[in-house]
Amino acid sequence: LCCSSLQSRTPRDPPTRAPTDATGSQPPTSVTDKEDGKYFGDLAKGVKDVLTGGLSYDNKLSFNTKAIPAVGTKFDVTSKGTDVNGSATATYTLEKDVTAEVTVNEAGVVKAALAHGALMKDFKASFTGEPLNINKTLKSSFSLLMSDFGFKADVSGVLTTPKMDASVCYNAGDVQLGAETTVCSAKGLTAWSTAAQLVLDKNNTVALVLADKADTVKLSFVTKLDSATTAAAEAVYKVGKRDLKFSAGAGIKLDNGHSVKAVVSSAGSVSGSYSGEVAKGFSATACVQVDQAMKYKYGVQLAIKA
């Protein structure tokens, strides 16, 4: 269990409507409606959604139910090769915006989490850890939207050797700029990344990311071809190794509500997935990847809600 189980690493708050003029219409501010703020993880997210989103080669079965009001339960069984892992999670809504969660895995390890979604306007916090080993496992996560800025901080080893992943993003409407850094109390600055995203129009976005202390350069482009089809391409250059790779893919929403995806990589692999609701409350996703040596891997994820 980690902080992201209660709070997504790239959450999107609903946009704030712009002031209306005397006619009641909203004056345009940019190509797209401007949100109060975006987080660093939102930059180039459209490309990641197409090229890697939903592609998993583990076999997983999830069962979710909310038979008791205010209490949600979830059971997961995941197969990774010859390893099989399982967990049971109970989530209890204490009050509005306050959630407590307890997870027990197949080894009997208990993890707990507490999240508050509204300590103050647009400020969220969560804490996780193993109750029987809280000194070594306590983690905290914070996020804040303030005007045109989005801030996030995840701290592990809170009571031992704190390590913080912190990020900031500035949203100027059609342009978003962001930076992320990892700081450890024992080693100091260990990693940093920067990113810039430009919304060309309502269908096209380009992004540039410098990661791994600028050793990795990513240039990406995502376009919405029509109401059902989104395509993306990305070039990744490893400066130290002088290695350049390309990948491109497309995702399509079918008329029956299902979706299909295909991705091609210059590394010599082709990936694809098909997902959808097989029956009411029963969803399935199938993924496969084949490389140039005709070696393959696959994964099937089943989710049941009752």
C-alpha positions as protocol buffer text, in pm:
chain_id: "A"
residue {
  index: 1
  type: LEU
  ca { x: 0 y: 0 z: 0 }
}
residue {
  index: 2
  type: CYS
  ca { x: 130 y: 342 z: -80 }
}
residue {
  index: 3
  type: CYS
  ca { x: 1 y: 696 z: -68 }
}
residue {
  index: 4
  type: SER
  ca { x: -119 y: 670 z: -425 }
}
residue {
  index: 5
  type: SER
  ca { x: -376 y: 410 z: -324 }
}
residue {
  index: 6
  type: LEU
  ca { x: -582 y: 687 z: -167 }
}
residue {
  index: 7
  type: GLN
  ca { x: -464 y: 976 z: -371 }
}
residue {
  index: 8
  type: SER
  ca { x: -361 y: 954 z: -735 }
}
residue {
  index: 9
  type: ARG
  ca { x: -22 y: 1084 z: -827 }
}
residue {
  index: 10
  type: THR
  ca { x: -175 y: 1285 z: -1106 }
}
residue {
  index: 11
  type: PRO
  ca { x: -523 y: 1384 z: -986 }
}
residue {
  index: 12
  type: ARG
  ca { x: -727 y: 1640 z: -1173 }
}
residue {
  index: 13
  type: ASP
  ca { x: -953 y: 1873 z: -986 }
}
residue {
  index: 14
  type: PRO
  ca { x: -1254 y: 2010 z: -1177 }
}
residue {
  index: 15
  type: PRO
  ca { x: -1182 y: 2335 z: -1359 }
}
residue {
  index: 16
  type: THR
  ca { x: -1291 y: 2662 z: -1205 }
}
residue {
  index: 17
  type: ARG
  ca { x: -1526 y: 2852 z: -1428 }
}
residue {
  index: 18
  type: ALA
  ca { x: -1403 y: 3189 z: -1547 }
}
residue {
  index: 19
  type: PRO
  ca { x: -1595 y: 3507 z: -1451 }
}
residue {
  index: 20
  type: THR
  ca { x: -1875 y: 3590 z: -1690 }
}
residue {
  index: 21
  type: ASP
  ca { x: -1918 y: 3924 z: -1860 }
}
residue {
  index: 22
  type: ALA
  ca { x: -2235 y: 4133 z: -1879 }
}
residue {
  index: 23
  type: THR
  ca { x: -2383 y: 3898 z: -2139 }
}
residue {
  index: 24
  type: GLY
  ca { x: -2325 y: 3595 z: -1922 }
}
residue {
  index: 25
  type: SER
  ca { x: -2060 y: 3446 z: -2153 }
}
residue {
  index: 26
  type: GLN
  ca { x: -1710 y: 3352 z: -2049 }
}
residue {
  index: 27
  type: PRO
  ca { x: -1424 y: 3547 z: -2208 }
}
residue {
  index: 28
  type: PRO
  ca { x: -1173 y: 3311 z: -2373 }
}
residue {
  index: 29
  type: THR
  ca { x: -837 y: 3295 z: -2195 }
}
residue {
  index: 30
  type: SER
  ca { x: -656 y: 3031 z: -2400 }
}
residue {
  index: 31
  type: VAL
  ca { x: -693 y: 2753 z: -2652 }
}
residue {
  index: 32
  type: THR
  ca { x: -823 y: 2532 z: -2372 }
}
residue {
  index: 33
  type: ASP
  ca { x: -1019 y: 2613 z: -2059 }
}
residue {
  index: 34
  type: LYS
  ca { x: -761 y: 2702 z: -1795 }
}
residue {
  index: 35
  type: GLU
  ca { x: -768 y: 2513 z: -1468 }
}
residue {
  index: 36
  type: ASP
  ca { x: -664 y: 2664 z: -1137 }
}
residue {
  index: 37
  type: GLY
  ca { x: -354 y: 2445 z: -1148 }
}
residue {
  index: 38
  type: LYS
  ca { x: -205 y: 2125 z: -1278 }
}
residue {
  index: 39
  type: TYR
  ca { x: 39 y: 1894 z: -1107 }
}
residue {
  index: 40
  type: PHE
  ca { x: 379 y: 1797 z: -1248 }
}
residue {
  index: 41
  type: GLY
  ca { x: 249 y: 1448 z: -1323 }
}
residue {
  index: 42
  type: ASP
  ca { x: -7 y: 1594 z: -1563 }
}
residue {
  index: 43
  type: LEU
  ca { x: 264 y: 1714 z: -1802 }
}
residue {
  index: 44
  type: ALA
  ca { x: 292 y: 1478 z: -2101 }
}
residue {
  index: 45
  type: LYS
  ca { x: 22 y: 1264 z: -1939 }
}
residue {
  index: 46
  type: GLY
  ca { x: -173 y: 1237 z: -2265 }
}
residue {
  index: 47
  type: VAL
  ca { x: 124 y: 1065 z: -2428 }
}
residue {
  index: 48
  type: LYS
  ca { x: 176 y: 830 z: -2133 }
}
residue {
  index: 49
  type: ASP
  ca { x: -193 y: 737 z: -2139 }
}
residue {
  index: 50
  type: VAL
  ca { x: -164 y: 624 z: -2500 }
}
residue {
  index: 51
  type: LEU
  ca { x: 181 y: 459 z: -2499 }
}
residue {
  index: 52
  type: THR
  ca { x: 188 y: 291 z: -2157 }
}
residue {
  index: 53
  type: GLY
  ca { x: -144 y: 351 z: -1981 }
}
residue {
  index: 54
  type: GLY
  ca { x: -335 y: 31 z: -1909 }
}
residue {
  index: 55
  type: LEU
  ca { x: -61 y: -197 z: -2044 }
}
residue {
  index: 56
  type: SER
  ca { x: 12 y: -458 z: -1778 }
}
residue {
  index: 57
  type: TYR
  ca { x: 155 y: -806 z: -1822 }
}
residue {
  index: 58
  type: ASP
  ca { x: 49 y: -934 z: -1481 }
}
residue {
  index: 59
  type: ASN
  ca { x: -256 y: -1152 z: -1434 }
}
residue {
  index: 60
  type: LYS
  ca { x: -488 y: -997 z: -1179 }
}
residue {
  index: 61
  type: LEU
  ca { x: -832 y: -1052 z: -1033 }
}
residue {
  index: 62
  type: SER
  ca { x: -1000 y: -776 z: -831 }
}
residue {
  index: 63
  type: PHE
  ca { x: -1329 y: -791 z: -646 }
}
residue {
  index: 64
  type: ASN
  ca { x: -1487 y: -472 z: -508 }
}
residue {
  index: 65
  type: THR
  ca { x: -1799 y: -445 z: -298 }
}
residue {
  index: 66
  type: LYS
  ca { x: -1970 y: -195 z: -71 }
}
residue {
  index: 67
  type: ALA
  ca { x: -2220 y: -413 z: 109 }
}
residue {
  index: 68
  type: ILE
  ca { x: -2194 y: -200 z: 423 }
}
residue {
  index: 69
  type: PRO
  ca { x: -2269 y: 174 z: 392 }
}
residue {
  index: 70
  type: ALA
  ca { x: -1956 y: 392 z: 414 }
}
residue {
  index: 71
  type: VAL
  ca { x: -1733 y: 81 z: 398 }
}
residue {
  index: 72
  type: GLY
  ca { x: -1575 y: -44 z: 77 }
}
residue {
  index: 73
  type: THR
  ca { x: -1390 y: -376 z: 54 }
}
residue {
  index: 74
  type: LYS
  ca { x: -1150 y: -493 z: -213 }
}
residue {
  index: 75
  type: PHE
  ca { x: -980 y: -828 z: -272 }
}
residue {
  index: 76
  type: ASP
  ca { x: -685 y: -860 z: -512 }
}
residue {
  index: 77
  type: VAL
  ca { x: -496 y: -1164 z: -641 }
}
residue {
  index: 78
  type: THR
  ca { x: -199 y: -1092 z: -868 }
}
residue {
  index: 79
  type: SER
  ca { x: 20 y: -1341 z: -1055 }
}
residue {
  index: 80
  type: LYS
  ca { x: 365 y: -1225 z: -1169 }
}
residue {
  index: 81
  type: GLY
  ca { x: 534 y: -1517 z: -1334 }
}
residue {
  index: 82
  type: THR
  ca { x: 552 y: -1784 z: -1066 }
}
residue {
  index: 83
  type: ASP
  ca { x: 480 y: -1542 z: -781 }
}
residue {
  index: 84
  type: VAL
  ca { x: 125 y: -1506 z: -657 }
}
residue {
  index: 85
  type: ASN
  ca { x: 29 y: -1223 z: -422 }
}
residue {
  index: 86
  type: GLY
  ca { x: -299 y: -1136 z: -261 }
}
residue {
  index: 87
  type: SER
  ca { x: -445 y: -865 z: -42 }
}
residue {
  index: 88
  type: ALA
  ca { x: -768 y: -756 z: 122 }
}
residue {
  index: 89
  type: THR
  ca { x: -848 y: -388 z: 174 }
}
residue {
  index: 90
  type: ALA
  ca { x: -1123 y: -218 z: 371 }
}
residue {
  index: 91
  type: THR
  ca { x: -1189 y: 152 z: 318 }
}
residue {
  index: 92
  type: TYR
  ca { x: -1405 y: 342 z: 565 }
}
residue {
  index: 93
  type: THR
  ca { x: -1538 y: 693 z: 507 }
}
residue {
  index: 94
  type: LEU
  ca { x: -1519 y: 856 z: 850 }
}
residue {
  index: 95
  type: GLU
  ca { x: -1679 y: 1178 z: 732 }
}
residue {
  index: 96
  type: LYS
  ca { x: -1682 y: 1391 z: 422 }
}
residue {
  index: 97
  type: ASP
  ca { x: -1330 y: 1406 z: 272 }
}
residue {
  index: 98
  type: VAL
  ca { x: -1184 y: 1183 z: 547 }
}
residue {
  index: 99
  type: THR
  ca { x: -1102 y: 820 z: 465 }
}
residue {
  index: 100
  type: ALA
  ca { x: -933 y: 541 z: 660 }
}
residue {
  index: 101
  type: GLU
  ca { x: -797 y: 229 z: 493 }
}
residue {
  index: 102
  type: VAL
  ca { x: -657 y: -102 z: 619 }
}
residue {
  index: 103
  type: THR
  ca { x: -484 y: -361 z: 396 }
}
residue {
  index: 104
  type: VAL
  ca { x: -369 y: -714 z: 483 }
}
residue {
  index: 105
  type: ASN
  ca { x: -153 y: -906 z: 236 }
}
residue {
  index: 106
  type: GLU
  ca { x: -97 y: -1281 z: 196 }
}
residue {
  index: 107
  type: ALA
  ca { x: 197 y: -1267 z: 439 }
}
residue {
  index: 108
  type: GLY
  ca { x: -21 y: -1118 z: 711 }
}
residue {
  index: 109
  type: VAL
  ca { x: 140 y: -774 z: 695 }
}
residue {
  index: 110
  type: VAL
  ca { x: -107 y: -504 z: 795 }
}
residue {
  index: 111
  type: LYS
  ca { x: -88 y: -155 z: 648 }
}
residue {
  index: 112
  type: ALA
  ca { x: -308 y: 140 z: 738 }
}
residue {
  index: 113
  type: ALA
  ca { x: -373 y: 476 z: 577 }
}
residue {
  index: 114
  type: LEU
  ca { x: -558 y: 794 z: 664 }
}
residue {
  index: 115
  type: ALA
  ca { x: -643 y: 1056 z: 403 }
}
residue {
  index: 116
  type: HIS
  ca { x: -803 y: 1399 z: 435 }
}
residue {
  index: 117
  type: GLY
  ca { x: -917 y: 1556 z: 111 }
}
residue {
  index: 118
  type: ALA
  ca { x: -999 y: 1903 z: 240 }
}
residue {
  index: 119
  type: LEU
  ca { x: -782 y: 2016 z: 530 }
}
residue {
  index: 120
  type: MET
  ca { x: -821 y: 2353 z: 363 }
}
residue {
  index: 121
  type: LYS
  ca { x: -930 y: 2463 z: 18 }
}
residue {
  index: 122
  type: ASP
  ca { x: -751 y: 2253 z: -247 }
}
residue {
  index: 123
  type: PHE
  ca { x: -515 y: 2100 z: 12 }
}
residue {
  index: 124
  type: LYS
  ca { x: -503 y: 1722 z: 57 }
}
residue {
  index: 125
  type: ALA
  ca { x: -297 y: 1499 z: 284 }
}
residue {
  index: 126
  type: SER
  ca { x: -258 y: 1129 z: 353 }
}
residue {
  index: 127
  type: PHE
  ca { x: -51 y: 912 z: 588 }
}
residue {
  index: 128
  type: THR
  ca { x: 32 y: 541 z: 549 }
}
residue {
  index: 129
  type: GLY
  ca { x: 233 y: 282 z: 737 }
}
residue {
  index: 130
  type: GLU
  ca { x: 240 y: -54 z: 911 }
}
residue {
  index: 131
  type: PRO
  ca { x: 96 y: -12 z: 1263 }
}
residue {
  index: 132
  type: LEU
  ca { x: 336 y: -273 z: 1407 }
}
residue {
  index: 133
  type: ASN
  ca { x: 636 y: -114 z: 1238 }
}
residue {
  index: 134
  type: ILE
  ca { x: 532 y: 250 z: 1218 }
}
residue {
  index: 135
  type: ASN
  ca { x: 879 y: 390 z: 1298 }
}
residue {
  index: 136
  type: LYS
  ca { x: 1023 y: 251 z: 975 }
}
residue {
  index: 137
  type: THR
  ca { x: 719 y: 258 z: 746 }
}
residue {
  index: 138
  type: LEU
  ca { x: 541 y: 589 z: 806 }
}
residue {
  index: 139
  type: LYS
  ca { x: 488 y: 786 z: 484 }
}
residue {
  index: 140
  type: SER
  ca { x: 305 y: 1110 z: 415 }
}
residue {
  index: 141
  type: SER
  ca { x: 173 y: 1277 z: 103 }
}
residue {
  index: 142
  type: PHE
  ca { x: 53 y: 1632 z: 46 }
}
residue {
  index: 143
  type: SER
  ca { x: -91 y: 1821 z: -250 }
}
residue {
  index: 144
  type: LEU
  ca { x: -199 y: 2182 z: -292 }
}
residue {
  index: 145
  type: LEU
  ca { x: -352 y: 2385 z: -573 }
}
residue {
  index: 146
  type: MET
  ca { x: -294 y: 2757 z: -535 }
}
residue {
  index: 147
  type: SER
  ca { x: -394 y: 2994 z: -811 }
}
residue {
  index: 148
  type: ASP
  ca { x: -187 y: 2890 z: -1116 }
}
residue {
  index: 149
  type: PHE
  ca { x: 42 y: 2657 z: -920 }
}
residue {
  index: 150
  type: GLY
  ca { x: 19 y: 2291 z: -821 }
}
residue {
  index: 151
  type: PHE
  ca { x: 242 y: 2151 z: -546 }
}
residue {
  index: 152
  type: LYS
  ca { x: 298 y: 1791 z: -436 }
}
residue {
  index: 153
  type: ALA
  ca { x: 525 y: 1630 z: -177 }
}
residue {
  index: 154
  type: ASP
  ca { x: 562 y: 1263 z: -84 }
}
residue {
  index: 155
  type: VAL
  ca { x: 779 y: 1186 z: 219 }
}
residue {
  index: 156
  type: SER
  ca { x: 899 y: 836 z: 311 }
}
residue {
  index: 157
  type: GLY
  ca { x: 1101 y: 737 z: 615 }
}
residue {
  index: 158
  type: VAL
  ca { x: 935 y: 1016 z: 812 }
}
residue {
  index: 159
  type: LEU
  ca { x: 1060 y: 889 z: 1149 }
}
residue {
  index: 160
  type: THR
  ca { x: 1394 y: 747 z: 1031 }
}
residue {
  index: 161
  type: THR
  ca { x: 1575 y: 889 z: 728 }
}
residue {
  index: 162
  type: PRO
  ca { x: 1330 y: 1122 z: 552 }
}
residue {
  index: 163
  type: LYS
  ca { x: 1326 y: 1119 z: 173 }
}
residue {
  index: 164
  type: MET
  ca { x: 1103 y: 1365 z: -13 }
}
residue {
  index: 165
  type: ASP
  ca { x: 980 y: 1371 z: -370 }
}
residue {
  index: 166
  type: ALA
  ca { x: 859 y: 1726 z: -429 }
}
residue {
  index: 167
  type: SER
  ca { x: 718 y: 1889 z: -741 }
}
residue {
  index: 168
  type: VAL
  ca { x: 573 y: 2217 z: -859 }
}
residue {
  index: 169
  type: CYS
  ca { x: 383 y: 2304 z: -1175 }
}
residue {
  index: 170
  type: TYR
  ca { x: 291 y: 2645 z: -1315 }
}
residue {
  index: 171
  type: ASN
  ca { x: -9 y: 2660 z: -1546 }
}
residue {
  index: 172
  type: ALA
  ca { x: -21 y: 2961 z: -1777 }
}
residue {
  index: 173
  type: GLY
  ca { x: -313 y: 2830 z: -1981 }
}
residue {
  index: 174
  type: ASP
  ca { x: -170 y: 2696 z: -2305 }
}
residue {
  index: 175
  type: VAL
  ca { x: 175 y: 2654 z: -2148 }
}
residue {
  index: 176
  type: GLN
  ca { x: 258 y: 2452 z: -1838 }
}
residue {
  index: 177
  type: LEU
  ca { x: 603 y: 2438 z: -1676 }
}
residue {
  index: 178
  type: GLY
  ca { x: 708 y: 2206 z: -1397 }
}
residue {
  index: 179
  type: ALA
  ca { x: 996 y: 2065 z: -1193 }
}
residue {
  index: 180
  type: GLU
  ca { x: 1035 y: 1765 z: -967 }
}
residue {
  index: 181
  type: THR
  ca { x: 1315 y: 1676 z: -727 }
}
residue {
  index: 182
  type: THR
  ca { x: 1412 y: 1402 z: -483 }
}
residue {
  index: 183
  type: VAL
  ca { x: 1590 y: 1503 z: -163 }
}
residue {
  index: 184
  type: CYS
  ca { x: 1719 y: 1263 z: 101 }
}
residue {
  index: 185
  type: SER
  ca { x: 1831 y: 1372 z: 447 }
}
residue {
  index: 186
  type: ALA
  ca { x: 2128 y: 1135 z: 420 }
}
residue {
  index: 187
  type: LYS
  ca { x: 2237 y: 1196 z: 58 }
}
residue {
  index: 188
  type: GLY
  ca { x: 2098 y: 1538 z: -29 }
}
residue {
  index: 189
  type: LEU
  ca { x: 1970 y: 1598 z: -382 }
}
residue {
  index: 190
  type: THR
  ca { x: 1952 y: 1261 z: -559 }
}
residue {
  index: 191
  type: ALA
  ca { x: 1733 y: 1328 z: -864 }
}
residue {
  index: 192
  type: TRP
  ca { x: 1555 y: 1604 z: -1053 }
}
residue {
  index: 193
  type: SER
  ca { x: 1342 y: 1651 z: -1362 }
}
residue {
  index: 194
  type: THR
  ca { x: 1186 y: 1941 z: -1548 }
}
residue {
  index: 195
  type: ALA
  ca { x: 906 y: 1951 z: -1802 }
}
residue {
  index: 196
  type: ALA
  ca { x: 729 y: 2190 z: -2036 }
}
residue {
  index: 197
  type: GLN
  ca { x: 400 y: 2137 z: -2217 }
}
residue {
  index: 198
  type: LEU
  ca { x: 245 y: 2343 z: -2494 }
}
residue {
  index: 199
  type: VAL
  ca { x: -119 y: 2310 z: -2598 }
}
residue {
  index: 200
  type: LEU
  ca { x: -114 y: 2395 z: -2969 }
}
residue {
  index: 201
  type: ASP
  ca { x: -493 y: 2373 z: -3003 }
}
residue {
  index: 202
  type: LYS
  ca { x: -776 y: 2171 z: -2854 }
}
residue {
  index: 203
  type: ASN
  ca { x: -658 y: 1854 z: -3032 }
}
residue {
  index: 204
  type: ASN
  ca { x: -276 y: 1878 z: -3027 }
}
residue {
  index: 205
  type: THR
  ca { x: -23 y: 1899 z: -2744 }
}
residue {
  index: 206
  type: VAL
  ca { x: 357 y: 1880 z: -2743 }
}
residue {
  index: 207
  type: ALA
  ca { x: 578 y: 1823 z: -2438 }
}
residue {
  index: 208
  type: LEU
  ca { x: 949 y: 1824 z: -2351 }
}
residue {
  index: 209
  type: VAL
  ca { x: 1083 y: 1645 z: -2042 }
}
residue {
  index: 210
  type: LEU
  ca { x: 1436 y: 1643 z: -1899 }
}
residue {
  index: 211
  type: ALA
  ca { x: 1466 y: 1356 z: -1650 }
}
residue {
  index: 212
  type: ASP
  ca { x: 1740 y: 1176 z: -1455 }
}
residue {
  index: 213
  type: LYS
  ca { x: 1933 y: 1500 z: -1396 }
}
residue {
  index: 214
  type: ALA
  ca { x: 1901 y: 1582 z: -1767 }
}
residue {
  index: 215
  type: ASP
  ca { x: 2052 y: 1247 z: -1874 }
}
residue {
  index: 216
  type: THR
  ca { x: 1717 y: 1155 z: -2035 }
}
residue {
  index: 217
  type: VAL
  ca { x: 1544 y: 1382 z: -2286 }
}
residue {
  index: 218
  type: LYS
  ca { x: 1187 y: 1309 z: -2394 }
}
residue {
  index: 219
  type: LEU
  ca { x: 1003 y: 1489 z: -2674 }
}
residue {
  index: 220
  type: SER
  ca { x: 643 y: 1387 z: -2727 }
}
residue {
  index: 221
  type: PHE
  ca { x: 332 y: 1475 z: -2926 }
}
residue {
  index: 222
  type: VAL
  ca { x: -29 y: 1371 z: -2876 }
}
residue {
  index: 223
  type: THR
  ca { x: -318 y: 1441 z: -3111 }
}
residue {
  index: 224
  type: LYS
  ca { x: -688 y: 1371 z: -3104 }
}
residue {
  index: 225
  type: LEU
  ca { x: -770 y: 1250 z: -3456 }
}
residue {
  index: 226
  type: ASP
  ca { x: -1145 y: 1232 z: -3393 }
}
residue {
  index: 227
  type: SER
  ca { x: -1389 y: 1186 z: -3108 }
}
residue {
  index: 228
  type: ALA
  ca { x: -1285 y: 821 z: -3067 }
}
residue {
  index: 229
  type: THR
  ca { x: -918 y: 810 z: -3168 }
}
residue {
  index: 230
  type: THR
  ca { x: -610 y: 951 z: -2995 }
}
residue {
  index: 231
  type: ALA
  ca { x: -256 y: 901 z: -3129 }
}
residue {
  index: 232
  type: ALA
  ca { x: 80 y: 977 z: -2969 }
}
residue {
  index: 233
  type: ALA
  ca { x: 451 y: 958 z: -3047 }
}
residue {
  index: 234
  type: GLU
  ca { x: 759 y: 999 z: -2830 }
}
residue {
  index: 235
  type: ALA
  ca { x: 1136 y: 1015 z: -2880 }
}
residue {
  index: 236
  type: VAL
  ca { x: 1359 y: 927 z: -2583 }
}
residue {
  index: 237
  type: TYR
  ca { x: 1731 y: 1008 z: -2591 }
}
residue {
  index: 238
  type: LYS
  ca { x: 1975 y: 880 z: -2328 }
}
residue {
  index: 239
  type: VAL
  ca { x: 2256 y: 1136 z: -2325 }
}
residue {
  index: 240
  type: GLY
  ca { x: 2517 y: 926 z: -2146 }
}
residue {
  index: 241
  type: LYS
  ca { x: 2460 y: 618 z: -2362 }
}
residue {
  index: 242
  type: ARG
  ca { x: 2386 y: 819 z: -2679 }
}
residue {
  index: 243
  type: ASP
  ca { x: 2085 y: 598 z: -2730 }
}
residue {
  index: 244
  type: LEU
  ca { x: 1775 y: 716 z: -2917 }
}
residue {
  index: 245
  type: LYS
  ca { x: 1446 y: 529 z: -2922 }
}
residue {
  index: 246
  type: PHE
  ca { x: 1105 y: 606 z: -3071 }
}
residue {
  index: 247
  type: SER
  ca { x: 759 y: 479 z: -2993 }
}
residue {
  index: 248
  type: ALA
  ca { x: 419 y: 554 z: -3140 }
}
residue {
  index: 249
  type: GLY
  ca { x: 70 y: 430 z: -3076 }
}
residue {
  index: 250
  type: ALA
  ca { x: -301 y: 493 z: -3090 }
}
residue {
  index: 251
  type: GLY
  ca { x: -602 y: 423 z: -2875 }
}
residue {
  index: 252
  type: ILE
  ca { x: -956 y: 386 z: -3007 }
}
residue {
  index: 253
  type: LYS
  ca { x: -1286 y: 388 z: -2821 }
}
residue {
  index: 254
  type: LEU
  ca { x: -1526 y: 150 z: -2992 }
}
residue {
  index: 255
  type: ASP
  ca { x: -1899 y: 200 z: -3035 }
}
residue {
  index: 256
  type: ASN
  ca { x: -1975 y: -71 z: -2776 }
}
residue {
  index: 257
  type: GLY
  ca { x: -1785 y: 123 z: -2509 }
}
residue {
  index: 258
  type: HIS
  ca { x: -1480 y: -101 z: -2527 }
}
residue {
  index: 259
  type: SER
  ca { x: -1134 y: 29 z: -2619 }
}
residue {
  index: 260
  type: VAL
  ca { x: -837 y: -104 z: -2816 }
}
residue {
  index: 261
  type: LYS
  ca { x: -477 y: 14 z: -2819 }
}
residue {
  index: 262
  type: ALA
  ca { x: -163 y: -58 z: -3026 }
}
residue {
  index: 263
  type: VAL
  ca { x: 193 y: 64 z: -2965 }
}
residue {
  index: 264
  type: VAL
  ca { x: 508 y: 16 z: -3174 }
}
residue {
  index: 265
  type: SER
  ca { x: 860 y: 74 z: -3038 }
}
residue {
  index: 266
  type: SER
  ca { x: 1190 y: 109 z: -3220 }
}
residue {
  index: 267
  type: ALA
  ca { x: 1333 y: -120 z: -2951 }
}
residue {
  index: 268
  type: GLY
  ca { x: 1170 y: -395 z: -3154 }
}
residue {
  index: 269
  type: SER
  ca { x: 839 y: -464 z: -2985 }
}
residue {
  index: 270
  type: VAL
  ca { x: 470 y: -432 z: -3060 }
}
residue {
  index: 271
  type: SER
  ca { x: 216 y: -405 z: -2777 }
}
residue {
  index: 272
  type: GLY
  ca { x: -159 y: -407 z: -2772 }
}
residue {
  index: 273
  type: SER
  ca { x: -457 y: -421 z: -2540 }
}
residue {
  index: 274
  type: TYR
  ca { x: -832 y: -466 z: -2547 }
}
residue {
  index: 275
  type: SER
  ca { x: -1055 y: -366 z: -2257 }
}
residue {
  index: 276
  type: GLY
  ca { x: -1418 y: -323 z: -2179 }
}
residue {
  index: 277
  type: GLU
  ca { x: -1715 y: -420 z: -1964 }
}
residue {
  index: 278
  type: VAL
  ca { x: -1798 y: -781 z: -2045 }
}
residue {
  index: 279
  type: ALA
  ca { x: -2113 y: -775 z: -1833 }
}
residue {
  index: 280
  type: LYS
  ca { x: -2263 y: -538 z: -1580 }
}
residue {
  index: 281
  type: GLY
  ca { x: -2008 y: -495 z: -1303 }
}
residue {
  index: 282
  type: PHE
  ca { x: -1752 y: -718 z: -1477 }
}
residue {
  index: 283
  type: SER
  ca { x: -1465 y: -555 z: -1668 }
}
residue {
  index: 284
  type: ALA
  ca { x: -1171 y: -721 z: -1840 }
}
residue {
  index: 285
  type: THR
  ca { x: -845 y: -609 z: -1998 }
}
residue {
  index: 286
  type: ALA
  ca { x: -613 y: -825 z: -2207 }
}
residue {
  index: 287
  type: CYS
  ca { x: -260 y: -709 z: -2297 }
}
residue {
  index: 288
  type: VAL
  ca { x: 12 y: -866 z: -2509 }
}
residue {
  index: 289
  type: GLN
  ca { x: 361 y: -770 z: -2623 }
}
residue {
  index: 290
  type: VAL
  ca { x: 571 y: -939 z: -2892 }
}
residue {
  index: 291
  type: ASP
  ca { x: 934 y: -854 z: -2967 }
}
residue {
  index: 292
  type: GLN
  ca { x: 1142 y: -902 z: -3283 }
}
residue {
  index: 293
  type: ALA
  ca { x: 1262 y: -1243 z: -3161 }
}
residue {
  index: 294
  type: MET
  ca { x: 896 y: -1346 z: -3140 }
}
residue {
  index: 295
  type: LYS
  ca { x: 915 y: -1372 z: -2763 }
}
residue {
  index: 296
  type: TYR
  ca { x: 592 y: -1263 z: -2602 }
}
residue {
  index: 297
  type: LYS
  ca { x: 434 y: -1180 z: -2270 }
}
residue {
  index: 298
  type: TYR
  ca { x: 74 y: -1121 z: -2180 }
}
residue {
  index: 299
  type: GLY
  ca { x: -153 y: -1027 z: -1895 }
}
residue {
  index: 300
  type: VAL
  ca { x: -524 y: -1046 z: -1820 }
}
residue {
  index: 301
  type: GLN
  ca { x: -686 y: -825 z: -1558 }
}
residue {
  index: 302
  type: LEU
  ca { x: -1038 y: -894 z: -1437 }
}
residue {
  index: 303
  type: ALA
  ca { x: -1236 y: -658 z: -1215 }
}
residue {
  index: 304
  type: ILE
  ca { x: -1568 y: -736 z: -1051 }
}
residue {
  index: 305
  type: LYS
  ca { x: -1787 y: -482 z: -872 }
}
residue {
  index: 306
  type: ALA
  ca { x: -2083 y: -594 z: -665 }
}
